[in-house]
Amino acid sequence: MIAERLPRRYYSDGQKVKNFLRVEPEAFEAQVIWLKDNGFSFFTMSDVLREDLPERSVFLTFDDGFADNYLHAFPILKKHNVSATVYLVTNRFERNWSTDRATSLESAELNDQDMLSHEQVIEMVNSGLVELGGHTLDHARLTCVSGSEAFEQILASKLEIERLYDVQCTSFAYPFGFYDDECVSAVERAGFKNACTTDYGTDLNRADARFRLKRIMVSGNDSMKKFVRKIKLGDSC
């Protein structure tokens, strides 16, 4: 999420805001500038398995489909002509979209956020800078539902994104970061070419890890020095 500021308030269920998933626009832009100044090239996740990628390649990813991706991140992407992948929850317009169907536990912090409209998604896609990836229909915790339901959540999200936005949806991200071997198999059977986890780090062999790709999480609490160290070392510092 690229929040206008790091909010300090309580959500509808009394939870305190969790700042670590939010980055302020000024910090995000500084990070993009540093990456460009240090020779990094930006790609979308459909490129991740290419063998001709330069050594300094970066893949920006945003999960869920929050409106701040359009309001705050997209202007920076356009300003600096860099690309990103947005993993879109298809059924994201109800205020219970991030409720765990298996446990009925909800994340009010996520449910309270404004989500991307269809019009905003279309504008981002038409820019040529933003690619869409699958993230299930309902932000489902795939390891807590039946195999058939998990497959339906995965496949239907791909088909719906392709239908709504006339794009190829080839990359997937596991909601909540939960996955197992059955989930990996379902993603492959659904026709995705790769999938992201929330496992921390980078992959030496992306082809071998294509359905379990690691990512480096950038936190709103990261200083610029810590951000640079994460990029250089590929670890959580």
Coordinates of N, CA and C in Angstrom, one line a residue:
M1 N 0.8 -1.2 0.0 CA 0.0 0.0 0.0 C 0.9 1.2 0.0
I2 N 0.5 2.2 -0.8 CA 1.1 3.5 -0.8 C 0.2 4.5 -0.1
A3 N 0.2 4.7 1.2 CA -0.7 5.5 1.9 C -0.2 7.0 1.9
E4 N -1.2 7.9 1.8 CA -0.9 9.3 1.8 C -0.1 9.7 3.1
R5 N -0.4 9.0 4.2 CA 0.4 9.2 5.4 C 0.2 7.9 6.2
L6 N 1.0 7.8 7.2 CA 0.9 6.6 8.1 C -0.1 6.9 9.1
P7 N -1.4 6.4 9.0 CA -2.5 6.8 9.8 C -2.3 6.3 11.2
R8 N -2.9 7.0 12.2 CA -2.8 6.5 13.6 C -4.3 6.6 14.1
R9 N -5.0 5.4 14.0 CA -6.3 5.4 14.4 C -6.7 4.0 14.6
Y10 N -7.9 3.8 15.2 CA -8.5 2.4 15.4 C -9.4 2.1 14.3
Y11 N -9.5 0.8 13.9 CA -10.4 0.4 12.9 C -11.7 -0.1 13.6
S12 N -12.7 -0.5 12.8 CA -14.0 -0.8 13.3 C -14.1 -1.9 14.3
D13 N -13.1 -2.8 14.3 CA -13.1 -3.8 15.3 C -12.1 -3.5 16.4
G14 N -11.7 -2.3 16.5 CA -10.8 -1.9 17.6 C -9.3 -2.2 17.4
Q15 N -9.0 -2.8 16.3 CA -7.6 -3.0 16.0 C -6.8 -1.7 15.8
K16 N -5.6 -1.6 16.3 CA -4.7 -0.5 15.9 C -4.2 -0.6 14.5
V17 N -4.0 0.5 13.9 CA -3.4 0.5 12.5 C -2.0 -0.2 12.6
K18 N -1.7 -1.0 11.5 CA -0.5 -1.6 11.4 C 0.3 -0.9 10.3
N19 N 1.3 -0.1 10.7 CA 1.9 0.8 9.7 C 2.9 0.0 8.8
F20 N 3.3 -1.2 9.2 CA 4.4 -1.8 8.5 C 4.1 -2.1 7.0
L21 N 2.9 -2.2 6.7 CA 2.5 -2.5 5.3 C 2.3 -1.2 4.4
R22 N 2.5 -0.1 5.0 CA 2.2 1.2 4.3 C 3.5 1.9 4.1
V23 N 3.6 2.5 2.9 CA 4.8 3.4 2.5 C 4.2 4.7 2.1
E24 N 4.7 5.8 2.6 CA 4.3 7.1 2.2 C 4.8 7.4 0.8
P25 N 4.0 8.2 0.0 CA 4.4 8.4 -1.4 C 5.8 9.0 -1.6
E26 N 6.1 9.9 -0.7 CA 7.5 10.6 -0.8 C 8.6 9.5 -0.6
A27 N 8.4 8.6 0.3 CA 9.4 7.5 0.5 C 9.4 6.6 -0.7
F28 N 8.2 6.3 -1.2 CA 8.2 5.4 -2.4 C 8.9 6.0 -3.6
E29 N 8.6 7.3 -3.8 CA 9.3 7.9 -4.9 C 10.8 8.0 -4.7
A30 N 11.2 8.2 -3.5 CA 12.7 8.2 -3.3 C 13.3 6.9 -3.5
Q31 N 12.6 5.8 -3.2 CA 13.0 4.5 -3.5 C 13.1 4.2 -5.0
V32 N 12.1 4.6 -5.7 CA 12.1 4.4 -7.2 C 13.3 5.2 -7.8
I33 N 13.5 6.4 -7.3 CA 14.6 7.2 -7.9 C 15.9 6.5 -7.6
W34 N 16.1 6.0 -6.4 CA 17.4 5.4 -6.0 C 17.6 4.2 -6.9
L35 N 16.5 3.4 -7.1 CA 16.7 2.2 -8.0 C 17.1 2.6 -9.4
K36 N 16.4 3.6 -10.0 CA 16.8 4.1 -11.3 C 18.2 4.6 -11.4
D37 N 18.6 5.4 -10.4 CA 19.9 6.0 -10.3 C 21.0 5.0 -10.2
N38 N 20.6 3.8 -9.6 CA 21.6 2.7 -9.4 C 21.5 1.6 -10.5
G39 N 20.9 1.9 -11.6 CA 21.0 1.0 -12.7 C 20.0 -0.1 -12.8
F40 N 18.9 0.0 -12.0 CA 17.9 -1.1 -12.0 C 16.9 -0.8 -13.1
S41 N 16.5 -1.9 -13.7 CA 15.4 -1.9 -14.7 C 14.2 -2.5 -14.2
F42 N 13.0 -1.9 -14.5 CA 11.7 -2.4 -13.9 C 11.0 -3.2 -14.9
F43 N 10.4 -4.3 -14.4 CA 9.7 -5.3 -15.2 C 8.4 -5.7 -14.5
T44 N 7.5 -6.2 -15.2 CA 6.3 -6.8 -14.6 C 6.5 -8.3 -14.5
M45 N 5.6 -9.0 -13.7 CA 5.8 -10.4 -13.4 C 5.7 -11.3 -14.6
S46 N 5.1 -10.9 -15.7 CA 5.1 -11.8 -16.8 C 6.5 -11.9 -17.4
D47 N 7.4 -11.1 -17.0 CA 8.8 -11.1 -17.5 C 9.7 -12.0 -16.6
V48 N 9.2 -12.4 -15.5 CA 10.1 -12.9 -14.4 C 10.9 -14.1 -14.8
L49 N 10.4 -14.9 -15.8 CA 11.1 -16.1 -16.2 C 12.0 -15.9 -17.4
R50 N 12.0 -14.7 -17.9 CA 12.9 -14.4 -19.1 C 14.4 -14.7 -18.7
E51 N 15.1 -15.2 -19.7 CA 16.5 -15.6 -19.4 C 17.4 -14.4 -19.8
D52 N 16.9 -13.4 -20.4 CA 17.7 -12.2 -20.9 C 17.6 -11.0 -20.0
L53 N 17.0 -11.2 -18.8 CA 16.9 -10.1 -17.9 C 18.3 -9.5 -17.4
P54 N 18.4 -8.2 -17.3 CA 19.7 -7.7 -16.8 C 19.8 -8.1 -15.3
E55 N 21.1 -8.1 -14.9 CA 21.3 -8.5 -13.5 C 20.6 -7.6 -12.5
R56 N 20.5 -6.3 -12.8 CA 19.8 -5.4 -11.9 C 18.3 -5.2 -12.4
S57 N 17.5 -6.2 -12.1 CA 16.1 -6.2 -12.5 C 15.2 -6.1 -11.2
V58 N 14.2 -5.3 -11.3 CA 13.3 -5.2 -10.1 C 11.8 -5.3 -10.6
F59 N 11.0 -6.0 -9.7 CA 9.6 -6.2 -10.0 C 8.8 -5.6 -8.8
L60 N 8.2 -4.5 -9.1 CA 7.3 -3.9 -8.1 C 6.0 -4.7 -8.0
T61 N 5.5 -5.1 -6.9 CA 4.2 -5.8 -6.7 C 3.4 -5.1 -5.6
F62 N 2.1 -5.0 -5.9 CA 1.1 -4.5 -4.9 C 0.0 -5.5 -4.8
D63 N -0.3 -5.9 -3.6 CA -1.3 -7.0 -3.4 C -2.7 -6.3 -3.0
D64 N -3.7 -7.0 -3.5 CA -5.1 -6.8 -3.1 C -5.9 -5.9 -4.0
G65 N -5.4 -4.7 -4.3 CA -6.1 -3.8 -5.2 C -6.7 -2.6 -4.4
F66 N -5.8 -2.0 -3.6 CA -6.3 -0.8 -2.9 C -6.3 0.4 -3.8
A67 N -7.2 1.3 -3.5 CA -7.3 2.6 -4.3 C -6.1 3.4 -4.2
D68 N -5.3 3.3 -3.2 CA -4.1 4.1 -3.1 C -3.0 3.7 -4.1
N69 N -3.2 2.5 -4.7 CA -2.3 2.1 -5.8 C -2.5 3.1 -6.9
Y70 N -3.7 3.5 -7.2 CA -4.0 4.5 -8.2 C -3.7 5.9 -7.8
L71 N -4.2 6.2 -6.6 CA -4.1 7.6 -6.1 C -2.7 8.1 -5.9
H72 N -1.9 7.2 -5.3 CA -0.5 7.6 -4.9 C 0.6 7.0 -5.6
A73 N 0.5 5.7 -5.9 CA 1.6 5.0 -6.5 C 1.6 5.2 -8.1
F74 N 0.4 5.2 -8.7 CA 0.4 5.3 -10.1 C 1.0 6.6 -10.7
P75 N 0.7 7.7 -10.0 CA 1.3 9.0 -10.5 C 2.9 8.9 -10.5
I76 N 3.4 8.2 -9.5 CA 4.9 8.1 -9.4 C 5.4 7.1 -10.5
L77 N 4.6 6.1 -10.8 CA 5.0 5.1 -11.8 C 5.1 5.9 -13.2
K78 N 4.0 6.7 -13.4 CA 4.0 7.5 -14.7 C 5.1 8.5 -14.7
K79 N 5.3 9.2 -13.7 CA 6.3 10.2 -13.6 C 7.7 9.7 -14.0
H80 N 8.0 8.5 -13.5 CA 9.4 7.9 -13.7 C 9.4 6.8 -14.7
N81 N 8.2 6.6 -15.3 CA 8.1 5.6 -16.4 C 8.6 4.2 -15.9
V82 N 8.0 3.7 -14.8 CA 8.4 2.4 -14.3 C 7.1 1.6 -14.2
S83 N 7.3 0.3 -14.3 CA 6.2 -0.7 -14.3 C 6.0 -1.4 -13.0
A84 N 4.8 -2.0 -12.8 CA 4.5 -2.7 -11.6 C 3.4 -3.7 -11.9
T85 N 3.2 -4.7 -11.0 CA 2.2 -5.7 -11.1 C 1.3 -5.5 -9.9
V86 N 0.0 -5.4 -10.2 CA -1.0 -5.3 -9.1 C -1.8 -6.7 -9.0
Y87 N -1.7 -7.3 -7.9 CA -2.4 -8.6 -7.7 C -3.8 -8.2 -7.1
L88 N -4.9 -8.5 -7.9 CA -6.2 -8.0 -7.7 C -7.1 -9.0 -7.1
V89 N -7.7 -8.7 -6.0 CA -8.8 -9.5 -5.4 C -10.1 -9.1 -6.3
T90 N -10.7 -10.1 -6.9 CA -11.8 -9.8 -7.8 C -13.0 -9.2 -7.1
N91 N -13.4 -9.9 -6.0 CA -14.6 -9.5 -5.2 C -14.2 -8.6 -4.1
R92 N -13.7 -7.4 -4.4 CA -13.1 -6.5 -3.4 C -14.0 -5.3 -3.0
F93 N -15.2 -5.2 -3.5 CA -16.0 -4.0 -3.3 C -16.9 -4.0 -2.0
E94 N -17.1 -5.2 -1.4 CA -17.8 -5.3 -0.2 C -16.8 -5.1 1.0
R95 N -17.4 -4.5 2.1 CA -16.5 -4.2 3.3 C -16.1 -5.5 4.1
N96 N -16.4 -6.7 3.5 CA -16.0 -7.9 4.2 C -15.1 -8.7 3.3
W97 N -14.4 -8.0 2.3 CA -13.7 -8.8 1.3 C -12.5 -9.5 1.9
S98 N -11.9 -9.0 3.0 CA -10.8 -9.7 3.6 C -11.2 -10.4 4.9
T99 N -12.3 -11.0 4.8 CA -12.8 -11.9 5.9 C -12.4 -13.3 5.6
D100 N -11.7 -14.0 6.5 CA -11.2 -15.3 6.3 C -12.5 -16.3 6.3
R101 N -12.8 -16.8 5.1 CA -14.0 -17.7 5.0 C -13.9 -18.9 5.9
A102 N -12.7 -19.4 6.1 CA -12.6 -20.6 6.9 C -12.8 -20.4 8.4
T103 N -12.5 -19.2 8.9 CA -12.5 -19.0 10.3 C -13.5 -17.9 10.7
S104 N -14.0 -17.2 9.7 CA -14.9 -16.0 9.9 C -14.2 -14.9 10.6
L105 N -12.9 -14.9 10.7 CA -12.2 -13.8 11.3 C -11.9 -12.8 10.2
E106 N -12.1 -11.5 10.5 CA -12.0 -10.5 9.5 C -10.8 -9.6 9.9
S107 N -10.2 -9.0 8.9 CA -9.2 -8.0 9.1 C -9.8 -6.6 8.8
A108 N -10.3 -5.9 9.9 CA -10.9 -4.6 9.7 C -10.0 -3.6 9.1
E109 N -8.7 -3.8 9.4 CA -7.7 -2.9 8.8 C -7.8 -2.9 7.3
L110 N -7.9 -4.1 6.7 CA -8.0 -4.2 5.3 C -9.4 -3.9 4.8
N111 N -10.4 -4.4 5.4 CA -11.8 -4.2 5.0 C -12.2 -2.7 5.0
D112 N -11.5 -1.9 5.8 CA -11.9 -0.5 5.9 C -11.3 0.4 4.8
Q113 N -10.4 -0.2 4.0 CA -9.7 0.5 3.0 C -10.6 0.7 1.7
D114 N -10.4 1.8 1.0 CA -11.0 2.0 -0.3 C -10.3 1.1 -1.3
M115 N -11.0 0.5 -2.2 CA -10.4 -0.4 -3.2 C -10.5 0.3 -4.6
L116 N -9.6 -0.3 -5.5 CA -9.6 0.2 -6.9 C -10.9 0.0 -7.6
S117 N -11.4 1.0 -8.3 CA -12.6 0.9 -9.1 C -12.2 0.2 -10.4
H118 N -13.2 -0.3 -11.2 CA -12.9 -0.8 -12.5 C -12.3 0.2 -13.4
E119 N -12.8 1.5 -13.3 CA -12.3 2.6 -14.1 C -10.9 2.9 -13.8
Q120 N -10.5 2.8 -12.6 CA -9.1 3.1 -12.2 C -8.2 2.0 -12.7
V121 N -8.7 0.7 -12.6 CA -7.9 -0.4 -13.1 C -7.7 -0.3 -14.6
I122 N -8.7 0.0 -15.3 CA -8.6 0.2 -16.8 C -7.6 1.2 -17.1
E123 N -7.7 2.4 -16.5 CA -6.7 3.4 -16.8 C -5.3 3.0 -16.5
M124 N -5.1 2.3 -15.4 CA -3.7 1.8 -15.1 C -3.2 0.8 -16.2
V125 N -4.1 -0.1 -16.5 CA -3.7 -1.1 -17.5 C -3.4 -0.5 -18.9
N126 N -4.3 0.5 -19.3 CA -4.1 1.2 -20.5 C -2.9 2.0 -20.6
S127 N -2.3 2.3 -19.5 CA -1.0 3.1 -19.5 C 0.1 2.3 -20.0
G128 N 0.0 1.0 -20.0 CA 1.1 0.1 -20.4 C 2.1 -0.1 -19.3
L129 N 1.9 0.5 -18.1 CA 2.9 0.4 -17.0 C 2.4 -0.7 -16.0
V130 N 1.2 -1.0 -15.9 CA 0.6 -1.8 -14.8 C 0.1 -3.1 -15.4
E131 N 0.5 -4.2 -14.8 CA 0.0 -5.5 -15.2 C -0.8 -6.1 -14.0
L132 N -1.8 -6.9 -14.4 CA -2.7 -7.5 -13.3 C -2.3 -8.9 -13.1
G133 N -2.3 -9.3 -11.8 CA -2.2 -10.7 -11.4 C -3.3 -11.1 -10.6
G134 N -3.5 -12.5 -10.5 CA -4.6 -13.0 -9.7 C -4.3 -13.1 -8.2
H135 N -5.3 -13.0 -7.4 CA -5.2 -13.0 -6.0 C -6.4 -13.6 -5.3
T136 N -7.1 -14.5 -6.1 CA -8.3 -15.2 -5.7 C -9.5 -14.3 -5.8
L137 N -10.7 -14.9 -5.8 CA -11.9 -14.1 -5.9 C -12.2 -13.3 -4.6
D138 N -11.9 -14.0 -3.4 CA -12.3 -13.4 -2.1 C -11.2 -13.3 -1.1
H139 N -10.0 -13.2 -1.6 CA -8.8 -13.1 -0.6 C -8.8 -14.3 0.3
A140 N -9.1 -15.5 -0.3 CA -9.3 -16.7 0.4 C -8.0 -17.2 1.0
R141 N -8.0 -17.7 2.2 CA -6.8 -18.4 2.8 C -6.9 -19.9 2.2
L142 N -6.1 -20.1 1.2 CA -6.2 -21.3 0.4 C -6.0 -22.6 1.1
T143 N -5.1 -22.5 2.1 CA -4.8 -23.7 2.9 C -5.9 -24.1 3.8
C144 N -6.9 -23.3 4.0 CA -8.0 -23.6 5.0 C -9.3 -23.9 4.3
V145 N -9.3 -24.0 3.0 CA -10.5 -24.4 2.3 C -10.3 -25.7 1.5
S146 N -11.3 -26.3 1.0 CA -11.1 -27.6 0.3 C -10.3 -27.4 -1.0
G147 N -9.8 -28.5 -1.5 CA -9.0 -28.4 -2.7 C -9.8 -27.9 -3.8
S148 N -11.1 -28.3 -3.9 CA -11.9 -27.9 -5.0 C -12.2 -26.4 -4.9
E149 N -12.5 -25.9 -3.7 CA -12.8 -24.5 -3.5 C -11.6 -23.7 -3.8
A150 N -10.4 -24.1 -3.4 CA -9.2 -23.4 -3.6 C -8.9 -23.3 -5.1
F151 N -9.1 -24.3 -5.8 CA -8.9 -24.3 -7.3 C -9.9 -23.3 -7.9
E152 N -11.2 -23.3 -7.5 CA -12.2 -22.4 -8.0 C -11.8 -21.0 -7.8
Q153 N -11.3 -20.7 -6.6 CA -10.9 -19.3 -6.2 C -9.8 -18.9 -7.1
I154 N -8.8 -19.8 -7.4 CA -7.7 -19.4 -8.2 C -8.0 -19.3 -9.7
L155 N -8.7 -20.3 -10.2 CA -9.1 -20.2 -11.6 C -10.0 -19.1 -12.0
A156 N -11.1 -19.0 -11.1 CA -12.1 -18.0 -11.4 C -11.6 -16.6 -11.4
S157 N -10.6 -16.3 -10.5 CA -10.0 -15.0 -10.4 C -9.3 -14.7 -11.7
K158 N -8.6 -15.6 -12.2 CA -7.8 -15.5 -13.5 C -8.8 -15.2 -14.6
L159 N -9.8 -16.0 -14.7 CA -10.8 -15.8 -15.8 C -11.5 -14.5 -15.7
E160 N -11.9 -14.1 -14.5 CA -12.6 -12.8 -14.3 C -11.8 -11.6 -14.7
I161 N -10.5 -11.6 -14.3 CA -9.6 -10.5 -14.6 C -9.4 -10.4 -16.1
E162 N -9.3 -11.6 -16.8 CA -9.1 -11.6 -18.2 C -10.4 -11.1 -18.9
R163 N -11.5 -11.4 -18.4 CA -12.8 -11.0 -19.0 C -13.0 -9.5 -18.8
L164 N -12.8 -9.0 -17.6 CA -13.1 -7.6 -17.3 C -12.2 -6.7 -17.9
Y165 N -10.9 -7.0 -18.0 CA -9.9 -6.1 -18.5 C -9.2 -6.4 -19.8
D166 N -9.7 -7.5 -20.4 CA -9.1 -7.9 -21.7 C -7.6 -8.0 -21.7
V167 N -7.1 -8.7 -20.7 CA -5.7 -8.9 -20.6 C -5.4 -10.3 -20.4
Q168 N -4.1 -10.7 -20.4 CA -3.6 -12.0 -20.0 C -3.2 -11.9 -18.6
C169 N -3.7 -12.8 -17.8 CA -3.4 -12.9 -16.3 C -2.5 -14.1 -16.1
T170 N -1.2 -13.9 -16.0 CA -0.3 -15.0 -16.0 C 0.4 -15.2 -14.6
S171 N 0.3 -14.3 -13.7 CA 0.9 -14.4 -12.4 C -0.1 -14.3 -11.3
F172 N 0.3 -15.0 -10.2 CA -0.6 -15.2 -9.0 C 0.2 -14.8 -7.8
A173 N -0.6 -14.4 -6.8 CA 0.0 -14.2 -5.4 C -0.9 -14.8 -4.4
Y174 N -0.3 -15.6 -3.5 CA -1.1 -16.3 -2.5 C -1.6 -15.4 -1.4
P175 N -2.9 -15.2 -1.2 CA -3.4 -14.4 -0.1 C -2.9 -14.7 1.2
F176 N -2.6 -13.7 2.0 CA -2.0 -13.9 3.4 C -0.7 -14.6 3.3
G177 N -0.2 -15.0 2.1 CA 1.1 -15.7 2.0 C 1.0 -17.1 2.4
F178 N -0.3 -17.7 2.5 CA -0.5 -19.1 2.9 C -0.6 -19.9 1.6
Y179 N 0.2 -21.0 1.6 CA 0.2 -21.9 0.5 C 0.8 -23.2 0.9
D180 N 0.5 -24.3 0.2 CA 1.1 -25.6 0.4 C 1.3 -26.2 -1.0
D181 N 1.7 -27.5 -1.0 CA 1.9 -28.1 -2.3 C 0.7 -28.2 -3.2
E182 N -0.5 -28.5 -2.5 CA -1.7 -28.6 -3.2 C -2.1 -27.2 -3.9
C183 N -1.8 -26.1 -3.2 CA -2.1 -24.8 -3.7 C -1.2 -24.5 -4.9
V184 N 0.0 -24.9 -4.8 CA 1.0 -24.7 -5.9 C 0.5 -25.5 -7.1
S185 N 0.1 -26.7 -6.9 CA -0.4 -27.5 -8.0 C -1.7 -26.9 -8.7
A186 N -2.5 -26.3 -7.8 CA -3.8 -25.7 -8.3 C -3.5 -24.5 -9.2
V187 N -2.5 -23.7 -8.7 CA -2.1 -22.5 -9.5 C -1.6 -22.9 -10.9
E188 N -0.8 -23.9 -10.9 CA -0.2 -24.4 -12.2 C -1.3 -24.9 -13.1
R189 N -2.2 -25.7 -12.5 CA -3.3 -26.3 -13.3 C -4.3 -25.2 -13.8
A190 N -4.4 -24.1 -13.1 CA -5.3 -23.0 -13.5 C -4.7 -22.2 -14.7
G191 N -3.4 -22.5 -15.0 CA -2.8 -21.8 -16.2 C -1.9 -20.7 -15.9
F192 N -1.7 -20.4 -14.6 CA -0.7 -19.3 -14.3 C 0.7 -19.8 -14.6
K193 N 1.6 -18.9 -14.9 CA 3.0 -19.1 -15.3 C 3.9 -19.0 -14.1
N194 N 3.5 -18.2 -13.1 CA 4.3 -18.1 -11.9 C 3.5 -17.6 -10.8
A195 N 4.0 -17.6 -9.5 CA 3.3 -17.2 -8.4 C 4.2 -16.7 -7.3
C196 N 3.8 -15.6 -6.6 CA 4.5 -15.0 -5.5 C 4.0 -15.4 -4.2
T197 N 5.0 -15.6 -3.3 CA 4.7 -15.9 -1.9 C 5.0 -14.6 -1.1
T198 N 4.9 -14.7 0.2 CA 5.4 -13.6 1.1 C 6.6 -14.1 1.8
D199 N 7.2 -15.2 1.3 CA 8.5 -15.7 1.9 C 9.5 -14.6 1.5
Y200 N 10.4 -14.4 2.5 CA 11.3 -13.2 2.3 C 12.6 -13.6 1.6
G201 N 13.0 -12.8 0.7 CA 14.3 -13.0 0.0 C 14.2 -12.9 -1.5
T202 N 15.2 -13.5 -2.2 CA 15.3 -13.5 -3.6 C 15.6 -15.0 -4.0
D203 N 15.4 -15.3 -5.3 CA 15.5 -16.7 -5.8 C 16.7 -16.7 -6.7
L204 N 17.6 -17.6 -6.5 CA 18.8 -17.7 -7.4 C 18.3 -18.4 -8.7
N205 N 17.4 -19.3 -8.7 CA 16.9 -19.9 -9.9 C 15.3 -19.7 -9.9
R206 N 14.9 -18.7 -10.6 CA 13.5 -18.3 -10.7 C 12.7 -19.4 -11.4
A207 N 13.3 -20.1 -12.4 CA 12.5 -21.1 -13.1 C 12.1 -22.2 -12.1
D208 N 13.1 -22.6 -11.3 CA 12.8 -23.7 -10.4 C 11.8 -23.3 -9.3
A209 N 11.8 -22.0 -8.9 CA 10.9 -21.5 -7.9 C 9.7 -20.8 -8.4
R210 N 9.4 -21.0 -9.7 CA 8.4 -20.1 -10.3 C 7.0 -20.1 -9.7
F211 N 6.6 -21.1 -8.9 CA 5.3 -21.0 -8.2 C 5.5 -20.8 -6.7
R212 N 6.7 -20.5 -6.3 CA 7.0 -20.2 -4.9 C 8.0 -19.0 -4.8
L213 N 7.8 -18.0 -5.7 CA 8.8 -16.9 -5.7 C 8.8 -16.1 -4.4
K214 N 10.0 -15.8 -4.0 CA 10.1 -14.9 -2.8 C 10.0 -13.5 -3.2
R215 N 9.8 -12.6 -2.1 CA 9.7 -11.2 -2.4 C 10.4 -10.5 -1.2
I216 N 10.8 -9.3 -1.5 CA 11.4 -8.4 -0.4 C 10.3 -7.4 0.0
M217 N 9.8 -7.5 1.2 CA 8.8 -6.6 1.6 C 9.4 -5.2 2.0
V218 N 8.9 -4.2 1.5 CA 9.4 -2.8 1.9 C 8.3 -2.3 2.9
S219 N 8.8 -1.8 4.0 CA 7.9 -1.4 5.1 C 7.9 0.1 5.2
G220 N 6.8 0.7 5.6 CA 6.7 2.1 5.9 C 7.6 2.5 7.0
N221 N 8.1 1.6 7.8 CA 9.0 1.9 8.9 C 10.5 1.8 8.4
D222 N 10.7 1.5 7.2 CA 12.1 1.4 6.7 C 12.7 2.7 6.4
S223 N 13.9 3.0 7.0 CA 14.6 4.2 6.6 C 15.2 3.9 5.2
M224 N 15.6 5.0 4.5 CA 16.3 4.8 3.2 C 17.5 3.9 3.3
K225 N 18.2 4.1 4.4 CA 19.4 3.2 4.6 C 19.0 1.7 4.6
K226 N 17.9 1.5 5.4 CA 17.5 0.1 5.5 C 16.9 -0.4 4.2
F227 N 16.2 0.4 3.4 CA 15.7 0.0 2.1 C 16.9 -0.4 1.2
V228 N 17.9 0.4 1.2 CA 19.1 0.2 0.3 C 19.7 -1.2 0.7
R229 N 19.9 -1.4 2.0 CA 20.5 -2.6 2.5 C 19.6 -3.8 2.1
K230 N 18.3 -3.7 2.2 CA 17.4 -4.8 1.7 C 17.7 -5.1 0.2
I231 N 17.8 -4.1 -0.6 CA 18.0 -4.3 -2.0 C 19.3 -5.0 -2.3
K232 N 20.3 -4.5 -1.6 CA 21.7 -5.0 -1.9 C 21.9 -6.4 -1.3
L233 N 21.3 -6.7 -0.2 CA 21.5 -8.0 0.4 C 20.4 -9.0 0.2
G234 N 19.2 -8.5 -0.2 CA 18.1 -9.4 -0.4 C 17.7 -10.1 0.8
D235 N 17.8 -9.4 2.0 CA 17.3 -10.1 3.2 C 16.5 -9.1 4.0
S236 N 16.0 -9.5 5.1 CA 15.0 -8.7 5.9 C 15.7 -7.7 6.8
C237 N 17.0 -7.8 6.9 CA 17.8 -6.9 7.8 C 17.4 -7.0 9.2

